[in-house]
mmCIF file of C-alpha atoms in Angstrom:
data_model
loop_
_atom_site.group_PDB
_atom_site.id
_atom_site.type_symbol
_atom_site.label_atom_id
_atom_site.label_comp_id
_atom_site.label_asym_id
_atom_site.label_seq_id
_atom_site.Cartn_x
_atom_site.Cartn_y
_atom_site.Cartn_z
ATOM 1 C CA MET A 1 -58.142 -9.249 -96.320
ATOM 2 C CA GLN A 2 -56.886 -12.203 -94.289
ATOM 3 C CA PRO A 3 -53.461 -12.054 -92.562
ATOM 4 C CA GLN A 4 -50.823 -14.246 -94.217
ATOM 5 C CA TRP A 5 -48.391 -16.460 -92.312
ATOM 6 C CA ASP A 6 -45.413 -15.018 -94.202
ATOM 7 C CA ASP A 7 -46.410 -11.566 -92.961
ATOM 8 C CA LEU A 8 -46.504 -12.875 -89.390
ATOM 9 C CA LYS A 9 -42.929 -14.123 -89.790
ATOM 10 C CA VAL A 10 -41.913 -10.647 -90.923
ATOM 11 C CA PHE A 11 -43.809 -9.155 -87.983
ATOM 12 C CA LEU A 12 -41.946 -11.419 -85.517
ATOM 13 C CA ALA A 13 -38.584 -10.419 -86.989
ATOM 14 C CA VAL A 14 -39.345 -6.696 -86.654
ATOM 15 C CA ALA A 15 -40.668 -7.225 -83.123
ATOM 16 C CA ARG A 16 -37.488 -9.044 -82.126
ATOM 17 C CA PHE A 17 -34.982 -6.684 -83.745
ATOM 18 C CA GLU A 18 -36.983 -3.424 -83.561
ATOM 19 C CA SER A 19 -35.747 -2.419 -87.001
ATOM 20 C CA LEU A 20 -36.839 -2.935 -90.607
ATOM 21 C CA SER A 21 -33.254 -3.225 -91.804
ATOM 22 C CA ALA A 22 -32.237 -5.723 -89.122
ATOM 23 C CA ALA A 23 -35.343 -7.819 -89.798
ATOM 24 C CA GLY A 24 -34.591 -7.659 -93.526
ATOM 25 C CA ARG A 25 -31.050 -8.951 -92.995
ATOM 26 C CA ILE A 26 -32.354 -11.937 -91.033
ATOM 27 C CA LEU A 27 -35.105 -12.682 -93.549
ATOM 28 C CA LYS A 28 -32.904 -11.863 -96.568
ATOM 29 C CA ILE A 29 -35.351 -9.332 -97.982
ATOM 30 C CA ASP A 30 -34.927 -5.573 -98.414
ATOM 31 C CA PRO A 31 -36.201 -3.155 -95.714
ATOM 32 C CA ALA A 32 -38.738 -1.584 -98.069
ATOM 33 C CA THR A 33 -40.370 -4.982 -98.569
ATOM 34 C CA VAL A 34 -40.373 -5.527 -94.812
ATOM 35 C CA GLY A 35 -42.162 -2.190 -94.386
ATOM 36 C CA ARG A 36 -44.759 -3.068 -97.027
ATOM 37 C CA ARG A 37 -45.435 -6.451 -95.418
ATOM 38 C CA ILE A 38 -45.937 -4.827 -92.012
ATOM 39 C CA ALA A 39 -48.288 -2.262 -93.547
ATOM 40 C CA ARG A 40 -50.246 -5.081 -95.242
ATOM 41 C CA LEU A 41 -50.554 -6.960 -91.960
ATOM 42 C CA GLU A 42 -51.704 -3.832 -90.109
ATOM 43 C CA GLU A 43 -54.305 -3.220 -92.823
ATOM 44 C CA ALA A 44 -55.537 -6.810 -92.587
ATOM 45 C CA LEU A 45 -55.841 -6.572 -88.805
ATOM 46 C CA CYS A 46 -57.113 -2.995 -88.774
ATOM 47 C CA ALA A 47 -54.657 -2.216 -85.976
ATOM 48 C CA PRO A 48 -51.300 -0.413 -85.634
ATOM 49 C CA LEU A 49 -48.656 -2.953 -84.564
ATOM 50 C CA PHE A 50 -45.621 -0.675 -84.166
ATOM 51 C CA ALA A 51 -44.851 2.860 -83.059
ATOM 52 C CA LYS A 52 -41.749 4.270 -84.729
ATOM 53 C CA SER A 53 -39.350 6.122 -82.422
ATOM 54 C CA PRO A 54 -35.699 7.266 -82.574
ATOM 55 C CA GLN A 55 -34.814 3.948 -80.903
ATOM 56 C CA GLY A 56 -36.571 1.912 -83.609
ATOM 57 C CA TYR A 57 -39.882 0.078 -83.957
ATOM 58 C CA ALA A 58 -41.641 -0.458 -80.618
ATOM 59 C CA LEU A 59 -44.660 -2.728 -80.246
ATOM 60 C CA THR A 60 -48.000 -1.098 -79.598
ATOM 61 C CA ASN A 61 -50.482 -2.704 -77.204
ATOM 62 C CA GLU A 62 -52.044 -4.491 -80.180
ATOM 63 C CA GLY A 63 -48.614 -5.589 -81.383
ATOM 64 C CA GLN A 64 -47.710 -6.935 -77.948
ATOM 65 C CA ARG A 65 -50.842 -9.081 -77.894
ATOM 66 C CA LEU A 66 -50.115 -10.383 -81.386
ATOM 67 C CA VAL A 67 -46.441 -11.176 -80.794
ATOM 68 C CA GLU A 68 -47.234 -13.646 -78.027
ATOM 69 C CA ARG A 69 -49.679 -15.563 -80.206
ATOM 70 C CA ALA A 70 -47.497 -15.362 -83.297
ATOM 71 C CA ALA A 71 -44.543 -16.786 -81.349
ATOM 72 C CA ARG A 72 -46.705 -19.681 -80.172
ATOM 73 C CA ALA A 73 -47.830 -20.276 -83.759
ATOM 74 C CA GLU A 74 -44.187 -20.308 -84.849
ATOM 75 C CA GLN A 75 -43.439 -22.983 -82.268
ATOM 76 C CA GLU A 76 -46.456 -25.018 -83.384
ATOM 77 C CA MET A 77 -45.271 -24.871 -87.001
ATOM 78 C CA ALA A 78 -41.801 -26.052 -86.014
ATOM 79 C CA ALA A 79 -43.214 -28.885 -83.889
ATOM 80 C CA ALA A 80 -45.585 -29.925 -86.684
ATOM 81 C CA PHE A 81 -42.701 -30.046 -89.159
ATOM 82 C CA GLU A 82 -40.757 -32.306 -86.828
ATOM 83 C CA ASP A 83 -43.751 -34.601 -86.392
ATOM 84 C CA LEU A 84 -44.180 -34.920 -90.155
ATOM 85 C CA THR A 85 -40.517 -35.441 -90.958
ATOM 86 C CA GLY A 86 -39.964 -37.936 -88.140
ATOM 87 C CA HIS A 87 -37.728 -37.975 -85.102
ATOM 88 C CA GLY A 88 -35.415 -40.791 -86.077
ATOM 89 C CA GLY A 89 -32.162 -40.620 -87.941
ATOM 90 C CA GLN A 90 -29.595 -37.853 -87.879
ATOM 91 C CA LEU A 91 -29.878 -34.179 -87.051
ATOM 92 C CA SER A 92 -30.122 -31.758 -89.948
ATOM 93 C CA GLY A 93 -30.692 -28.092 -90.672
ATOM 94 C CA GLN A 94 -29.052 -25.112 -88.983
ATOM 95 C CA ILE A 95 -28.570 -24.504 -85.273
ATOM 96 C CA ARG A 96 -27.044 -21.267 -83.980
ATOM 97 C CA LEU A 97 -25.340 -21.442 -80.597
ATOM 98 C CA GLY A 98 -24.375 -18.357 -78.604
ATOM 99 C CA SER A 99 -21.418 -18.596 -76.265
ATOM 100 C CA PRO A 100 -18.969 -16.522 -74.228
ATOM 101 C CA ASP A 101 -15.628 -16.581 -75.993
ATOM 102 C CA GLY A 102 -13.876 -18.818 -73.445
ATOM 103 C CA SER A 103 -16.004 -21.862 -74.229
ATOM 104 C CA ALA A 104 -16.351 -20.747 -77.861
ATOM 105 C CA ASN A 105 -12.591 -20.793 -78.391
ATOM 106 C CA PHE A 106 -11.407 -23.718 -76.316
ATOM 107 C CA LEU A 107 -14.341 -26.172 -76.048
ATOM 108 C CA LEU A 108 -17.013 -25.755 -78.692
ATOM 109 C CA PRO A 109 -14.831 -26.163 -81.814
ATOM 110 C CA GLN A 110 -14.011 -29.768 -80.856
ATOM 111 C CA VAL A 111 -17.439 -30.575 -79.409
ATOM 112 C CA CYS A 112 -19.458 -29.161 -82.308
ATOM 113 C CA ALA A 113 -17.118 -30.617 -84.928
ATOM 114 C CA GLN A 114 -17.792 -34.071 -83.477
ATOM 115 C CA ILE A 115 -21.574 -33.479 -83.466
ATOM 116 C CA VAL A 116 -21.467 -32.418 -87.124
ATOM 117 C CA GLU A 117 -19.264 -35.397 -88.004
ATOM 118 C CA ASP A 118 -21.945 -37.633 -86.484
ATOM 119 C CA ASN A 119 -24.697 -35.662 -88.285
ATOM 120 C CA PRO A 120 -23.379 -34.613 -91.728
ATOM 121 C CA ASP A 121 -26.563 -32.758 -92.709
ATOM 122 C CA LEU A 122 -26.370 -30.526 -89.652
ATOM 123 C CA GLU A 123 -24.975 -26.974 -89.800
ATOM 124 C CA VAL A 124 -23.779 -25.493 -86.495
ATOM 125 C CA GLN A 125 -23.042 -21.776 -86.113
ATOM 126 C CA ILE A 126 -21.126 -20.584 -83.048
ATOM 127 C CA VAL A 127 -21.652 -16.913 -82.195
ATOM 128 C CA ALA A 128 -18.832 -15.973 -79.826
ATOM 129 C CA LEU A 129 -19.529 -12.747 -77.981
ATOM 130 C CA PRO A 130 -18.456 -11.576 -74.502
ATOM 131 C CA ARG A 131 -21.983 -10.701 -73.403
ATOM 132 C CA VAL A 132 -25.390 -12.144 -72.571
ATOM 133 C CA PHE A 133 -27.455 -13.280 -75.569
ATOM 134 C CA ASN A 134 -31.033 -12.145 -76.113
ATOM 135 C CA LEU A 135 -32.858 -15.339 -77.014
ATOM 136 C CA SER A 136 -36.213 -13.589 -77.271
ATOM 137 C CA ARG A 137 -34.797 -11.732 -80.276
ATOM 138 C CA ARG A 138 -33.591 -15.028 -81.753
ATOM 139 C CA GLU A 139 -29.933 -14.010 -81.744
ATOM 140 C CA ALA A 140 -29.361 -17.731 -81.265
ATOM 141 C CA ASP A 141 -31.372 -20.938 -80.934
ATOM 142 C CA MET A 142 -29.717 -21.559 -77.574
ATOM 143 C CA ALA A 143 -26.881 -20.030 -75.579
ATOM 144 C CA ILE A 144 -24.230 -21.040 -73.097
ATOM 145 C CA ALA A 145 -23.970 -18.840 -70.006
ATOM 146 C CA VAL A 146 -21.823 -18.729 -66.875
ATOM 147 C CA SER A 147 -24.782 -18.117 -64.573
ATOM 148 C CA ALA A 148 -28.400 -19.229 -64.590
ATOM 149 C CA PRO A 149 -30.856 -16.420 -65.461
ATOM 150 C CA LEU A 150 -33.558 -15.766 -62.897
ATOM 151 C CA ALA A 151 -36.155 -14.138 -65.172
ATOM 152 C CA GLY A 152 -37.808 -14.750 -68.508
ATOM 153 C CA ARG A 153 -39.509 -17.723 -70.125
ATOM 154 C CA LEU A 154 -36.302 -19.694 -70.322
ATOM 155 C CA SER A 155 -35.226 -23.287 -69.829
ATOM 156 C CA VAL A 156 -31.948 -23.660 -67.917
ATOM 157 C CA GLN A 157 -29.796 -26.791 -67.923
ATOM 158 C CA LYS A 158 -26.502 -27.063 -66.054
ATOM 159 C CA LEU A 159 -23.874 -28.403 -68.436
ATOM 160 C CA THR A 160 -20.733 -28.840 -66.355
ATOM 161 C CA ASP A 161 -18.479 -27.334 -63.715
ATOM 162 C CA TYR A 162 -15.053 -26.072 -64.725
ATOM 163 C CA LYS A 163 -11.976 -24.779 -62.932
ATOM 164 C CA LEU A 164 -9.898 -21.631 -63.284
ATOM 165 C CA SER A 165 -6.352 -20.979 -62.108
ATOM 166 C CA LEU A 166 -3.807 -18.208 -61.886
ATOM 167 C CA VAL A 167 -1.237 -18.846 -64.612
ATOM 168 C CA ALA A 168 1.766 -17.369 -66.357
ATOM 169 C CA SER A 169 4.132 -18.411 -69.115
ATOM 170 C CA LYS A 170 7.414 -20.029 -68.146
ATOM 171 C CA SER A 171 9.251 -17.328 -70.086
ATOM 172 C CA TYR A 172 7.540 -14.623 -68.005
ATOM 173 C CA LEU A 173 8.361 -16.348 -64.711
ATOM 174 C CA GLN A 174 12.022 -16.743 -65.661
ATOM 175 C CA THR A 175 12.564 -12.971 -65.702
ATOM 176 C CA ALA A 176 9.897 -11.779 -63.243
ATOM 177 C CA PRO A 177 10.252 -11.436 -59.448
ATOM 178 C CA PRO A 178 9.656 -14.732 -57.603
ATOM 179 C CA ILE A 179 6.132 -15.589 -56.436
ATOM 180 C CA HIS A 180 5.783 -17.464 -53.150
ATOM 181 C CA THR A 181 2.660 -15.875 -51.646
ATOM 182 C CA PRO A 182 -0.330 -13.893 -52.961
ATOM 183 C CA GLU A 183 1.303 -10.722 -51.598
ATOM 184 C CA ASP A 184 4.120 -11.164 -54.143
ATOM 185 C CA LEU A 185 1.659 -10.532 -56.980
ATOM 186 C CA ARG A 186 1.813 -6.790 -56.327
ATOM 187 C CA ASP A 187 5.155 -6.794 -58.156
ATOM 188 C CA HIS A 188 3.692 -8.331 -61.336
ATOM 189 C CA ARG A 189 1.679 -7.228 -64.357
ATOM 190 C CA ILE A 190 -1.850 -8.553 -64.005
ATOM 191 C CA VAL A 191 -3.977 -9.570 -66.998
ATOM 192 C CA GLY A 192 -7.771 -9.590 -66.671
ATOM 193 C CA TYR A 193 -11.160 -8.176 -67.634
ATOM 194 C CA ILE A 194 -12.034 -4.519 -68.180
ATOM 195 C CA GLN A 195 -13.912 -3.947 -64.948
ATOM 196 C CA ASP A 196 -16.833 -1.948 -66.308
ATOM 197 C CA MET A 197 -17.328 -4.419 -69.187
ATOM 198 C CA ILE A 198 -17.753 -7.549 -67.072
ATOM 199 C CA PHE A 199 -21.177 -8.776 -68.234
ATOM 200 C CA ASP A 200 -21.690 -11.410 -65.525
ATOM 201 C CA LYS A 201 -20.715 -11.318 -61.850
ATOM 202 C CA GLU A 202 -19.290 -14.849 -62.169
ATOM 203 C CA LEU A 203 -16.496 -13.391 -64.323
ATOM 204 C CA ASP A 204 -15.338 -10.960 -61.633
ATOM 205 C CA TYR A 205 -12.402 -13.070 -60.487
ATOM 206 C CA MET A 206 -10.057 -10.394 -59.188
ATOM 207 C CA ALA A 207 -11.564 -9.738 -55.768
ATOM 208 C CA GLU A 208 -12.028 -13.456 -55.105
ATOM 209 C CA ALA A 209 -8.384 -14.040 -55.967
ATOM 210 C CA GLY A 210 -7.211 -11.105 -53.869
ATOM 211 C CA LEU A 211 -6.070 -9.036 -56.871
ATOM 212 C CA SER A 212 -6.895 -5.344 -56.712
ATOM 213 C CA ARG A 213 -5.773 -4.051 -60.118
ATOM 214 C CA VAL A 214 -5.452 -5.053 -63.786
ATOM 215 C CA ASP A 215 -2.568 -3.733 -65.877
ATOM 216 C CA LEU A 216 -3.531 -5.362 -69.183
ATOM 217 C CA ALA A 217 -7.300 -5.569 -69.609
ATOM 218 C CA SER A 218 -9.657 -6.876 -72.283
ATOM 219 C CA ASN A 219 -13.294 -7.960 -72.439
ATOM 220 C CA SER A 220 -12.093 -10.970 -74.466
ATOM 221 C CA VAL A 221 -10.774 -14.171 -72.872
ATOM 222 C CA SER A 222 -8.845 -14.858 -76.068
ATOM 223 C CA VAL A 223 -6.956 -11.570 -75.845
ATOM 224 C CA GLN A 224 -6.155 -12.191 -72.183
ATOM 225 C CA PHE A 225 -4.923 -15.694 -73.008
ATOM 226 C CA SER A 226 -2.713 -14.354 -75.815
ATOM 227 C CA TRP A 227 -1.111 -11.797 -73.489
ATOM 228 C CA ILE A 228 -0.345 -14.485 -70.929
ATOM 229 C CA ARG A 229 0.974 -16.907 -73.537
ATOM 230 C CA GLN A 230 3.257 -14.200 -74.946
ATOM 231 C CA GLY A 231 4.734 -13.517 -71.507
ATOM 232 C CA ALA A 232 3.105 -10.116 -71.024
ATOM 233 C CA GLY A 233 1.760 -10.820 -67.538
ATOM 234 C CA ILE A 234 -0.019 -13.144 -65.154
ATOM 235 C CA GLY A 235 -3.754 -13.824 -65.007
ATOM 236 C CA ILE A 236 -6.661 -16.176 -64.364
ATOM 237 C CA VAL A 237 -7.736 -18.523 -67.158
ATOM 238 C CA HIS A 238 -9.900 -21.614 -67.579
ATOM 239 C CA ASP A 239 -8.001 -24.774 -66.770
ATOM 240 C CA PHE A 240 -9.340 -26.282 -69.994
ATOM 241 C CA SER A 241 -7.494 -23.577 -71.947
ATOM 242 C CA ILE A 242 -4.067 -24.294 -70.396
ATOM 243 C CA PRO A 243 -3.200 -27.156 -72.816
ATOM 244 C CA PHE A 244 -3.543 -24.676 -75.703
ATOM 245 C CA GLY A 245 -0.621 -22.655 -74.322
ATOM 246 C CA GLN A 246 2.419 -24.925 -74.337
ATOM 247 C CA ASP A 247 4.465 -22.582 -72.160
ATOM 248 C CA ILE A 248 1.722 -21.842 -69.583
ATOM 249 C CA VAL A 249 1.868 -23.135 -65.981
ATOM 250 C CA ARG A 250 -0.153 -22.595 -62.820
ATOM 251 C CA VAL A 251 0.977 -20.082 -60.213
ATOM 252 C CA LEU A 252 0.112 -20.360 -56.503
ATOM 253 C CA PRO A 253 -2.219 -23.346 -57.098
ATOM 254 C CA ASP A 254 -2.665 -23.890 -53.359
ATOM 255 C CA HIS A 255 -3.870 -20.310 -52.884
ATOM 256 C CA ILE A 256 -5.823 -19.390 -56.025
ATOM 257 C CA ASN A 257 -8.199 -21.853 -57.691
ATOM 258 C CA LEU A 258 -11.789 -21.130 -58.660
ATOM 259 C CA THR A 259 -14.760 -23.193 -59.799
ATOM 260 C CA ARG A 260 -17.555 -21.990 -62.066
ATOM 261 C CA SER A 261 -20.327 -23.626 -64.131
ATOM 262 C CA PHE A 262 -21.674 -23.507 -67.675
ATOM 263 C CA TYR A 263 -25.442 -23.465 -68.272
ATOM 264 C CA LEU A 264 -27.393 -24.044 -71.452
ATOM 265 C CA ILE A 265 -30.182 -21.485 -71.891
ATOM 266 C CA ARG A 266 -33.116 -22.068 -74.235
ATOM 267 C CA HIS A 267 -36.606 -20.745 -74.913
ATOM 268 C CA VAL A 268 -38.959 -22.727 -72.712
ATOM 269 C CA ASP A 269 -41.190 -23.405 -75.742
ATOM 270 C CA ASP A 270 -38.252 -24.957 -77.616
ATOM 271 C CA ARG A 271 -38.255 -27.860 -75.180
ATOM 272 C CA ARG A 272 -41.015 -29.314 -77.381
ATOM 273 C CA LEU A 273 -38.670 -29.567 -80.370
ATOM 274 C CA ASP A 274 -37.037 -32.989 -80.532
ATOM 275 C CA ARG A 275 -34.287 -31.763 -82.869
ATOM 276 C CA LEU A 276 -33.091 -29.102 -80.428
ATOM 277 C CA ASN A 277 -33.466 -31.501 -77.496
ATOM 278 C CA ARG A 278 -31.202 -34.042 -79.169
ATOM 279 C CA PHE A 279 -28.649 -31.396 -80.066
ATOM 280 C CA ALA A 280 -28.695 -30.130 -76.464
ATOM 281 C CA GLU A 281 -28.063 -33.661 -75.184
ATOM 282 C CA ALA A 282 -25.127 -34.140 -77.548
ATOM 283 C CA LEU A 283 -23.739 -30.724 -76.628
ATOM 284 C CA ALA A 284 -23.993 -31.368 -72.872
ATOM 285 C CA SER A 285 -22.317 -34.770 -72.994
ATOM 286 C CA GLY A 286 -19.640 -33.476 -75.367
ATOM 287 C CA MET A 287 -18.807 -30.489 -73.172
ATOM 288 C CA ARG A 288 -18.557 -32.623 -70.041
ATOM 289 C CA ARG A 289 -16.169 -35.009 -71.780
ATOM 290 C CA GLU A 290 -14.047 -32.236 -73.278
ATOM 291 C CA VAL A 291 -13.715 -30.270 -70.021
ATOM 292 C CA ALA A 292 -12.683 -33.460 -68.214
ATOM 293 C CA ARG A 293 -10.190 -34.391 -70.952
ATOM 294 C CA LEU A 294 -8.512 -30.994 -71.108
ATOM 295 C CA GLU A 295 -8.405 -30.453 -67.349
ATOM 296 C CA ALA A 296 -6.732 -33.869 -66.988
ATOM 297 C CA LEU A 297 -3.917 -32.640 -69.236
ATOM 298 C CA THR A 298 -2.989 -29.737 -66.947
#
């Protein structure tokens, strides 16, 4: 019995998600069928590919050797399809983009809407999660990050710098104690991240800004922004988000202002795919323009 390519696709999904049910959801087939396809592939190869454990399906030594070659074959198939369908014209198909919720809420809606307007046959999915994406498991085709990863077979492209400032709503400042120096902040409610849920060191603003506590905390930038906009406290936000809060103004701008960067992270093998390269170029130029436009409004 010869292995079938469709079975290799099922194998890759189980290897990436370590679960028959999760692989089935991605492939849109039931878990029992996934299990049968894996069993058929193992029979064809005369080798066990997975060891089942309480944590899920773990690759055996044979499975580990196969997954590397199967992933390369997947990339070859994608590149061959692009060669046959041509590189010219507009982008089409589906692209899933992972992003922290700051850029996902305040930048990507405008940027990706423009890309889709220019490419009507393209479908863009934004997955907004306050954590690092696992590209090896194909949670996304590419991801935006706030720091450049140092390990893995990844391609890293710096997209743009952006600024952050301490802000509050005008309504909050009207009734709160005056703020003239950073020491005055001890008399105010501070909005920020849940300390033990900060998924990247670049998001740990408090110490850099001289703030030692957080009174209203969330792992979501959107929740923090809503608290500040509603007058619940004072906190650090992206400058590009300030125009979305009509009542929000900077506080102590001469004392507290930070700069960070966005990076686009991709599988290194995906650099061969013209479609993803062109989308990445459009995304990078769009994000640079949108950050500059919004920061100019503050």
